[in-house]
mmCIF file of C-alpha atoms and ligand atoms in Angstrom:
data_model
loop_
_atom_site.group_PDB
_atom_site.id
_atom_site.type_symbol
_atom_site.label_atom_id
_atom_site.label_comp_id
_atom_site.label_asym_id
_atom_site.label_seq_id
_atom_site.Cartn_x
_atom_site.Cartn_y
_atom_site.Cartn_z
ATOM 1 C CA MET A 555 72.811 11.404 -154.488
ATOM 2 C CA LYS A 556 76.095 13.149 -153.749
ATOM 3 C CA LYS A 557 74.867 16.017 -151.615
ATOM 4 C CA ILE A 558 72.054 16.378 -149.116
ATOM 5 C CA GLY A 559 70.436 19.452 -147.590
ATOM 6 C CA LEU A 560 70.627 19.543 -143.794
ATOM 7 C CA ASN A 561 69.241 22.369 -141.676
ATOM 8 C CA GLY A 562 69.620 24.985 -144.387
ATOM 9 C CA GLY A 563 73.089 23.893 -145.487
ATOM 10 C CA ILE A 564 74.411 21.329 -147.963
ATOM 11 C CA VAL A 565 76.648 18.446 -146.888
ATOM 12 C CA ASP A 566 78.131 15.292 -148.402
ATOM 13 C CA ALA A 567 75.596 12.468 -148.332
ATOM 14 C CA ALA A 568 77.799 10.475 -145.922
ATOM 15 C CA ASP A 569 77.814 13.376 -143.436
ATOM 16 C CA ALA A 570 74.052 13.941 -143.479
ATOM 17 C CA VAL A 571 73.096 12.441 -140.131
ATOM 18 C CA VAL A 572 70.228 12.987 -137.717
ATOM 19 C CA PRO A 573 70.827 12.105 -134.031
ATOM 20 C CA VAL A 574 69.307 8.880 -132.710
ATOM 21 C CA MET A 575 67.494 10.923 -130.031
ATOM 22 C CA ASP A 576 65.520 12.728 -132.744
ATOM 23 C CA HIS A 577 61.854 12.006 -132.086
ATOM 24 C CA GLY A 578 61.305 11.516 -135.786
ATOM 25 C CA PHE A 579 63.398 8.368 -135.399
ATOM 26 C CA LEU A 580 62.248 7.373 -131.895
ATOM 27 C CA TYR A 581 58.522 8.089 -132.240
ATOM 28 C CA GLY A 582 57.796 8.895 -135.882
ATOM 29 C CA MET A 583 57.212 12.557 -135.015
ATOM 30 C CA GLY A 584 57.949 14.194 -138.306
ATOM 31 C CA LEU A 585 56.455 15.035 -141.671
ATOM 32 C CA PHE A 586 57.545 15.151 -145.268
ATOM 33 C CA GLU A 587 56.570 16.625 -148.584
ATOM 34 C CA THR A 588 57.304 15.223 -152.008
ATOM 35 C CA LEU A 589 57.182 17.535 -154.974
ATOM 36 C CA ARG A 590 58.822 18.078 -158.324
ATOM 37 C CA THR A 591 60.214 20.811 -160.494
ATOM 38 C CA TYR A 592 59.024 22.014 -163.870
ATOM 39 C CA ARG A 593 61.581 24.035 -165.831
ATOM 40 C CA GLY A 594 63.841 23.727 -162.844
ATOM 41 C CA ARG A 595 61.474 25.328 -160.341
ATOM 42 C CA PRO A 596 59.530 23.581 -157.578
ATOM 43 C CA PHE A 597 55.840 23.414 -158.434
ATOM 44 C CA LEU A 598 53.182 24.326 -155.851
ATOM 45 C CA LEU A 599 55.845 24.856 -153.191
ATOM 46 C CA GLU A 600 53.607 27.227 -151.250
ATOM 47 C CA ARG A 601 50.861 24.613 -150.952
ATOM 48 C CA HIS A 602 53.317 21.925 -149.870
ATOM 49 C CA LEU A 603 54.711 24.235 -147.197
ATOM 50 C CA LYS A 604 51.201 25.080 -146.037
ATOM 51 C CA ARG A 605 50.406 21.372 -145.605
ATOM 52 C CA MET A 606 53.710 20.963 -143.781
ATOM 53 C CA ALA A 607 52.871 23.912 -141.504
ATOM 54 C CA GLU A 608 49.418 22.535 -140.666
ATOM 55 C CA GLY A 609 50.893 19.137 -139.840
ATOM 56 C CA CYS A 610 53.688 20.649 -137.744
ATOM 57 C CA ARG A 611 51.095 22.597 -135.761
ATOM 58 C CA MET A 612 49.342 19.314 -134.921
ATOM 59 C CA LEU A 613 52.611 17.627 -133.938
ATOM 60 C CA GLY A 614 53.871 20.590 -131.890
ATOM 61 C CA ILE A 615 56.867 21.187 -134.146
ATOM 62 C CA PRO A 616 57.795 24.842 -134.740
ATOM 63 C CA PHE A 617 57.590 25.695 -138.427
ATOM 64 C CA SER A 618 57.140 29.020 -140.203
ATOM 65 C CA PRO A 619 55.757 28.630 -143.726
ATOM 66 C CA GLU A 620 56.770 32.235 -144.475
ATOM 67 C CA ASP A 621 60.412 31.635 -143.523
ATOM 68 C CA ALA A 622 60.390 28.327 -145.396
ATOM 69 C CA LEU A 623 58.911 29.930 -148.495
ATOM 70 C CA ALA A 624 61.605 32.580 -148.441
ATOM 71 C CA SER A 625 64.514 30.159 -148.031
ATOM 72 C CA MET A 626 63.456 26.969 -149.817
ATOM 73 C CA PRO A 627 63.700 28.019 -153.493
ATOM 74 C CA GLY A 628 67.358 29.040 -153.094
ATOM 75 C CA TRP A 629 68.148 25.943 -151.018
ATOM 76 C CA ILE A 630 66.518 23.630 -153.569
ATOM 77 C CA GLU A 631 68.251 25.365 -156.485
ATOM 78 C CA ALA A 632 71.664 25.100 -154.818
ATOM 79 C CA LEU A 633 71.148 21.427 -153.944
ATOM 80 C CA MET A 634 70.011 20.587 -157.472
ATOM 81 C CA LYS A 635 73.115 22.284 -158.829
ATOM 82 C CA GLU A 636 75.377 20.359 -156.436
ATOM 83 C CA ASN A 637 73.760 17.128 -157.659
ATOM 84 C CA SER A 638 73.907 18.186 -161.340
ATOM 85 C CA LEU A 639 70.131 18.064 -161.748
ATOM 86 C CA GLU A 640 68.095 20.275 -164.038
ATOM 87 C CA GLU A 641 64.784 18.780 -162.966
ATOM 88 C CA ALA A 642 64.218 17.012 -159.676
ATOM 89 C CA TYR A 643 62.099 14.863 -157.471
ATOM 90 C CA ILE A 644 62.304 16.692 -154.127
ATOM 91 C CA ARG A 645 61.694 15.298 -150.670
ATOM 92 C CA TYR A 646 61.638 17.748 -147.771
ATOM 93 C CA THR A 647 61.466 16.256 -144.271
ATOM 94 C CA VAL A 648 60.964 18.051 -140.972
ATOM 95 C CA SER A 649 61.501 15.849 -137.935
ATOM 96 C CA ALA A 650 60.782 16.792 -134.335
ATOM 97 C CA GLY A 651 64.432 16.978 -133.288
ATOM 98 C CA VAL A 652 66.333 15.740 -130.263
ATOM 99 C CA ASP A 653 64.325 15.429 -127.059
ATOM 100 C CA VAL A 654 64.014 13.332 -123.913
ATOM 101 C CA LEU A 655 63.846 9.547 -123.861
ATOM 102 C CA GLY A 656 60.177 9.023 -123.083
ATOM 103 C CA LEU A 657 57.094 10.794 -124.332
ATOM 104 C CA PRO A 658 57.358 14.561 -123.987
ATOM 105 C CA GLY A 659 54.418 16.515 -122.542
ATOM 106 C CA GLU A 660 55.573 19.705 -124.212
ATOM 107 C CA GLU A 661 56.096 20.935 -127.729
ATOM 108 C CA TYR A 662 59.341 20.472 -129.615
ATOM 109 C CA SER A 663 61.813 23.312 -130.104
ATOM 110 C CA ARG A 664 64.696 22.195 -132.365
ATOM 111 C CA PRO A 665 63.424 20.362 -135.458
ATOM 112 C CA ASN A 666 65.759 18.949 -138.075
ATOM 113 C CA HIS A 667 65.212 19.825 -141.736
ATOM 114 C CA VAL A 668 66.392 17.442 -144.423
ATOM 115 C CA LEU A 669 66.246 18.060 -148.162
ATOM 116 C CA LEU A 670 66.789 15.258 -150.683
ATOM 117 C CA VAL A 671 66.748 15.526 -154.459
ATOM 118 C CA LYS A 672 67.032 12.935 -157.205
ATOM 119 C CA ALA A 673 66.245 12.638 -160.894
ATOM 120 C CA LEU A 674 62.592 12.368 -161.824
ATOM 121 C CA PRO A 675 61.510 8.793 -162.551
ATOM 122 C CA GLU A 676 61.600 7.756 -166.185
ATOM 123 C CA VAL A 677 58.091 7.603 -167.541
ATOM 124 C CA PRO A 678 57.135 5.377 -170.485
ATOM 125 C CA GLU A 679 56.236 7.480 -173.488
ATOM 126 C CA ASN A 680 52.655 6.226 -173.687
ATOM 127 C CA LEU A 681 51.802 6.333 -169.958
ATOM 128 C CA TYR A 682 49.585 9.389 -170.296
ATOM 129 C CA THR A 683 47.730 8.070 -173.334
ATOM 130 C CA GLN A 684 47.551 4.333 -172.662
ATOM 131 C CA GLY A 685 47.473 4.548 -168.872
ATOM 132 C CA LYS A 686 48.343 1.956 -166.267
ATOM 133 C CA ALA A 687 46.605 -0.779 -164.316
ATOM 134 C CA LEU A 688 45.159 -0.382 -160.837
ATOM 135 C CA GLN A 689 45.551 -3.512 -158.722
ATOM 136 C CA LEU A 690 43.089 -3.967 -155.874
ATOM 137 C CA LEU A 691 44.987 -4.956 -152.721
ATOM 138 C CA GLU A 692 44.042 -6.877 -149.627
ATOM 139 C CA THR A 693 46.060 -4.483 -147.480
ATOM 140 C CA ARG A 694 43.571 -2.000 -146.056
ATOM 141 C CA ARG A 695 44.283 1.695 -145.546
ATOM 142 C CA ASN A 696 44.687 2.052 -141.807
ATOM 143 C CA SER A 697 43.002 4.845 -139.912
ATOM 144 C CA PRO A 698 45.124 7.998 -139.566
ATOM 145 C CA GLU A 699 47.116 8.787 -136.417
ATOM 146 C CA ALA A 700 45.425 12.208 -136.234
ATOM 147 C CA PRO A 701 41.903 13.429 -137.139
ATOM 148 C CA ILE A 702 43.172 13.913 -140.683
ATOM 149 C CA ARG A 703 45.875 11.903 -142.473
ATOM 150 C CA LEU A 704 49.210 13.691 -142.245
ATOM 151 C CA LYS A 705 52.098 13.048 -144.593
ATOM 152 C CA SER A 706 53.941 11.757 -141.579
ATOM 153 C CA LEU A 707 56.971 9.531 -141.142
ATOM 154 C CA HIS A 708 54.619 6.546 -140.647
ATOM 155 C CA TYR A 709 54.561 4.858 -144.045
ATOM 156 C CA MET A 710 54.492 1.246 -142.897
ATOM 157 C CA ASN A 711 50.942 0.735 -144.192
ATOM 158 C CA ASN A 712 52.009 1.987 -147.635
ATOM 159 C CA ILE A 713 55.191 -0.107 -147.692
ATOM 160 C CA LEU A 714 53.247 -3.253 -146.793
ATOM 161 C CA ALA A 715 50.817 -2.400 -149.585
ATOM 162 C CA LYS A 716 53.700 -1.872 -152.012
ATOM 163 C CA ARG A 717 55.126 -5.276 -151.056
ATOM 164 C CA GLU A 718 51.768 -6.929 -151.603
ATOM 165 C CA LEU A 719 51.613 -5.276 -155.027
ATOM 166 C CA ALA A 720 55.151 -6.387 -155.889
ATOM 167 C CA ALA A 721 54.285 -9.987 -154.947
ATOM 168 C CA VAL A 722 51.293 -10.203 -157.343
ATOM 169 C CA SER A 723 52.464 -12.584 -160.041
ATOM 170 C CA ASP A 724 50.054 -11.367 -162.762
ATOM 171 C CA PRO A 725 52.303 -9.685 -165.373
ATOM 172 C CA ARG A 726 49.552 -7.149 -166.057
ATOM 173 C CA SER A 727 50.089 -5.678 -162.603
ATOM 174 C CA ARG A 728 53.814 -5.089 -163.139
ATOM 175 C CA GLN A 729 53.624 -1.317 -163.607
ATOM 176 C CA ALA A 730 50.331 -1.009 -161.743
ATOM 177 C CA GLU A 731 49.444 1.272 -158.873
ATOM 178 C CA GLY A 732 47.967 -0.587 -155.886
ATOM 179 C CA LEU A 733 44.579 0.398 -154.511
ATOM 180 C CA MET A 734 43.690 0.254 -150.838
ATOM 181 C CA LEU A 735 40.176 0.115 -149.468
ATOM 182 C CA ASP A 736 39.481 1.434 -145.989
ATOM 183 C CA VAL A 737 38.462 -0.959 -143.186
ATOM 184 C CA ARG A 738 34.786 -0.523 -144.140
ATOM 185 C CA GLY A 739 35.487 -1.511 -147.738
ATOM 186 C CA HIS A 740 35.325 1.927 -149.323
ATOM 187 C CA VAL A 741 37.861 2.960 -151.938
ATOM 188 C CA SER A 742 40.486 5.028 -150.128
ATOM 189 C CA GLU A 743 43.626 5.701 -152.171
ATOM 190 C CA GLY A 744 46.567 4.307 -154.049
ATOM 191 C CA VAL A 745 49.845 3.308 -152.414
ATOM 192 C CA VAL A 746 51.258 6.746 -153.318
ATOM 193 C CA SER A 747 48.380 8.477 -155.071
ATOM 194 C CA ASN A 748 44.774 9.614 -154.835
ATOM 195 C CA VAL A 749 42.052 8.135 -157.013
ATOM 196 C CA PHE A 750 39.340 9.737 -159.156
ATOM 197 C CA PHE A 751 36.706 8.324 -161.457
ATOM 198 C CA VAL A 752 34.342 9.742 -164.052
ATOM 199 C CA LYS A 753 30.790 8.587 -164.590
ATOM 200 C CA GLU A 754 28.483 10.235 -167.124
ATOM 201 C CA GLY A 755 30.589 13.379 -167.311
ATOM 202 C CA GLU A 756 30.905 13.897 -163.552
ATOM 203 C CA LEU A 757 33.972 13.458 -161.401
ATOM 204 C CA TYR A 758 34.082 11.496 -158.131
ATOM 205 C CA THR A 759 36.794 11.011 -155.548
ATOM 206 C CA PRO A 760 36.831 9.372 -152.094
ATOM 207 C CA ASP A 761 36.442 11.735 -149.165
ATOM 208 C CA ALA A 762 38.959 12.201 -146.373
ATOM 209 C CA SER A 763 37.000 9.973 -143.947
ATOM 210 C CA THR A 764 38.437 6.961 -145.817
ATOM 211 C CA GLY A 765 41.827 7.749 -144.278
ATOM 212 C CA LEU A 766 43.394 9.086 -147.447
ATOM 213 C CA LEU A 767 46.168 11.648 -147.604
ATOM 214 C CA PRO A 768 44.562 14.862 -148.855
ATOM 215 C CA GLY A 769 46.911 15.197 -151.816
ATOM 216 C CA ILE A 770 47.985 18.558 -153.196
ATOM 217 C CA THR A 771 47.374 17.265 -156.743
ATOM 218 C CA ARG A 772 43.938 15.992 -155.694
ATOM 219 C CA GLN A 773 43.066 19.466 -154.414
ATOM 220 C CA VAL A 774 44.326 21.174 -157.561
ATOM 221 C CA VAL A 775 42.361 18.730 -159.748
ATOM 222 C CA LEU A 776 39.207 19.475 -157.732
ATOM 223 C CA GLU A 777 39.776 23.198 -158.273
ATOM 224 C CA LEU A 778 40.555 22.839 -161.986
ATOM 225 C CA ALA A 779 37.494 20.655 -162.499
ATOM 226 C CA GLY A 780 35.304 23.159 -160.667
ATOM 227 C CA ALA A 781 36.633 26.047 -162.769
ATOM 228 C CA ALA A 782 36.072 24.013 -165.956
ATOM 229 C CA GLY A 783 32.448 23.388 -165.016
ATOM 230 C CA ILE A 784 32.949 19.670 -164.312
ATOM 231 C CA ARG A 785 30.836 18.632 -161.366
ATOM 232 C CA CYS A 786 32.821 16.879 -158.698
ATOM 233 C CA THR A 787 31.677 14.981 -155.617
ATOM 234 C CA GLU A 788 33.709 13.685 -152.683
ATOM 235 C CA GLY A 789 32.051 10.639 -151.145
ATOM 236 C CA LEU A 790 32.178 6.957 -150.233
ATOM 237 C CA TYR A 791 32.650 4.579 -153.167
ATOM 238 C CA THR A 792 33.310 0.907 -153.749
ATOM 239 C CA TRP A 793 35.403 -1.158 -156.129
ATOM 240 C CA GLU A 794 32.168 -1.814 -158.053
ATOM 241 C CA ASP A 795 31.835 1.952 -158.629
ATOM 242 C CA LEU A 796 35.284 1.910 -160.233
ATOM 243 C CA LEU A 797 34.314 -1.118 -162.350
ATOM 244 C CA ALA A 798 31.291 0.820 -163.617
ATOM 245 C CA ALA A 799 33.240 4.045 -164.288
ATOM 246 C CA ASP A 800 33.810 5.578 -167.721
ATOM 247 C CA GLU A 801 37.263 6.852 -166.715
ATOM 248 C CA VAL A 802 39.585 6.348 -163.754
ATOM 249 C CA PHE A 803 42.816 8.165 -162.963
ATOM 250 C CA VAL A 804 45.283 8.546 -160.110
ATOM 251 C CA THR A 805 47.064 11.709 -159.004
ATOM 252 C CA SER A 806 50.313 12.611 -157.292
ATOM 253 C CA SER A 807 52.793 15.467 -157.361
ATOM 254 C CA ILE A 808 55.418 13.347 -159.070
ATOM 255 C CA GLN A 809 53.216 11.531 -161.612
ATOM 256 C CA GLU A 810 50.584 14.241 -162.219
ATOM 257 C CA LEU A 811 47.321 12.631 -163.491
ATOM 258 C CA VAL A 812 47.794 9.091 -164.782
ATOM 259 C CA PRO A 813 44.907 7.390 -166.587
ATOM 260 C CA VAL A 814 43.910 3.982 -165.240
ATOM 261 C CA THR A 815 42.839 1.766 -168.102
ATOM 262 C CA LEU A 816 42.735 -1.660 -166.466
ATOM 263 C CA LEU A 817 41.247 -2.680 -163.115
ATOM 264 C CA LEU A 818 42.592 -5.904 -161.603
ATOM 265 C CA ASP A 819 41.235 -7.680 -158.560
ATOM 266 C CA ARG A 820 42.976 -10.258 -156.381
ATOM 267 C CA GLN A 821 41.333 -13.136 -158.254
ATOM 268 C CA GLY A 822 43.089 -11.944 -161.403
ATOM 269 C CA THR A 823 39.921 -10.675 -163.038
ATOM 270 C CA GLY A 824 40.682 -7.706 -165.239
ATOM 271 C CA ARG A 825 38.246 -5.057 -166.458
ATOM 272 C CA THR A 826 39.189 -2.538 -169.105
ATOM 273 C CA VAL A 827 38.130 1.000 -168.241
ATOM 274 C CA GLY A 828 36.248 2.750 -171.052
ATOM 275 C CA ARG A 829 38.072 2.137 -174.316
ATOM 276 C CA GLY A 830 41.330 1.207 -172.647
ATOM 277 C CA ALA A 831 42.960 4.591 -173.218
ATOM 278 C CA ALA A 832 42.908 7.979 -171.475
ATOM 279 C CA GLY A 833 39.349 9.313 -171.515
ATOM 280 C CA PRO A 834 38.351 12.862 -172.514
ATOM 281 C CA ILE A 835 37.890 14.284 -169.009
ATOM 282 C CA THR A 836 41.180 12.820 -167.798
ATOM 283 C CA ARG A 837 42.968 14.304 -170.819
ATOM 284 C CA ARG A 838 41.335 17.678 -170.311
ATOM 285 C CA LEU A 839 42.243 17.812 -166.633
ATOM 286 C CA LEU A 840 45.814 16.695 -167.351
ATOM 287 C CA ASP A 841 46.115 19.487 -169.953
ATOM 288 C CA LEU A 842 44.802 22.035 -167.455
ATOM 289 C CA TYR A 843 47.178 20.741 -164.790
ATOM 290 C CA ARG A 844 50.162 21.012 -167.125
ATOM 291 C CA GLN A 845 49.106 24.489 -168.212
ATOM 292 C CA LYS A 846 49.144 25.455 -164.553
ATOM 293 C CA ALA A 847 52.623 23.916 -164.259
ATOM 294 C CA GLY A 848 53.693 26.091 -167.182
ATOM 295 C CA ILE A 849 54.444 23.323 -169.666
HETATM 296 C C1 LIG B 1194 49.564 7.853 -149.653
HETATM 297 C C2 LIG B 1194 49.569 8.971 -150.634
HETATM 298 N N1 LIG B 1194 48.397 9.445 -151.097
HETATM 299 C C3 LIG B 1194 48.355 10.442 -151.995
HETATM 300 C C4 LIG B 1194 49.516 11.006 -152.490
HETATM 301 C C5 LIG B 1194 49.437 12.126 -153.478
HETATM 302 O O1 LIG B 1194 49.705 13.337 -152.804
HETATM 303 P P1 LIG B 1194 50.246 14.633 -153.538
HETATM 304 O O2 LIG B 1194 49.268 14.968 -154.605
HETATM 305 O O3 LIG B 1194 50.296 15.658 -152.452
HETATM 306 O O4 LIG B 1194 51.593 14.304 -154.086
HETATM 307 C C6 LIG B 1194 50.751 10.544 -152.029
HETATM 308 C C7 LIG B 1194 51.990 11.128 -152.530
HETATM 309 O O5 LIG B 1194 53.076 10.677 -152.247
HETATM 310 C C8 LIG B 1194 50.783 9.509 -151.072
HETATM 311 O O6 LIG B 1194 51.945 9.034 -150.584
#
């Protein structure tokens, strides 16, 4: 990454610094969005900025989604060009900005905006047909810092989960996504994704009370399923519900909808999902999602 976006401008990576008195650094008061481009343009930018705006409102960080929507496409395009990227993984961070040492009783006034871009991850050719494994983790999804999970600068829970996943010696879990249950034992979400399953033609996904991040892709999938006449329920589910499912898939802005074809628990027991390949509802929803993305 040669160049980084900082407060509307573009600077050399080495010069992109945020002051140590920024409350994003001191107290984790900040939020981020991760999204990607299709045909060089950021997908669902408006929704990502809306989620950012809602989170900023809760954290007392000034943020105008209208101003951001007007300026971001040009900023992203310029930064991609500076980094010689035609498609990009984009991370946009808004941190609270410099403030007093100690907890402030008032809202923030001078947030810092940081824009990072990199190449999209390489995806194995057969990922969307053959799917990946989902490894059940012992790390539990913690309860959110706010009434609803924000995409905040607190990702310790996810990093600990990722480390647990990386330490699983079973070779089948090498490319797996990790699955966290909530403290009550309900399926919550992946380390960096939301989870869906299909049973007898209907779609199910954990509800927000499990501490999950309400993903943009999750929301779009719910809408696409609704429009396609696929019944969808948000509720409380267990690992056993996944084991009994006909199809399972995970969603995220970067990876879209990825079929899960193998379920692994911590004892090393593996269960193939359906026929061990992407099921018909997963394929249909992925097609609809990609149509929406214009590819
Ligand atoms: C913990 C977590 N859950 C879910 C998601 C999926 O969210 P989205 O669809 O908005 O990318 C992410 C994405 O990074 C995530 O980090």
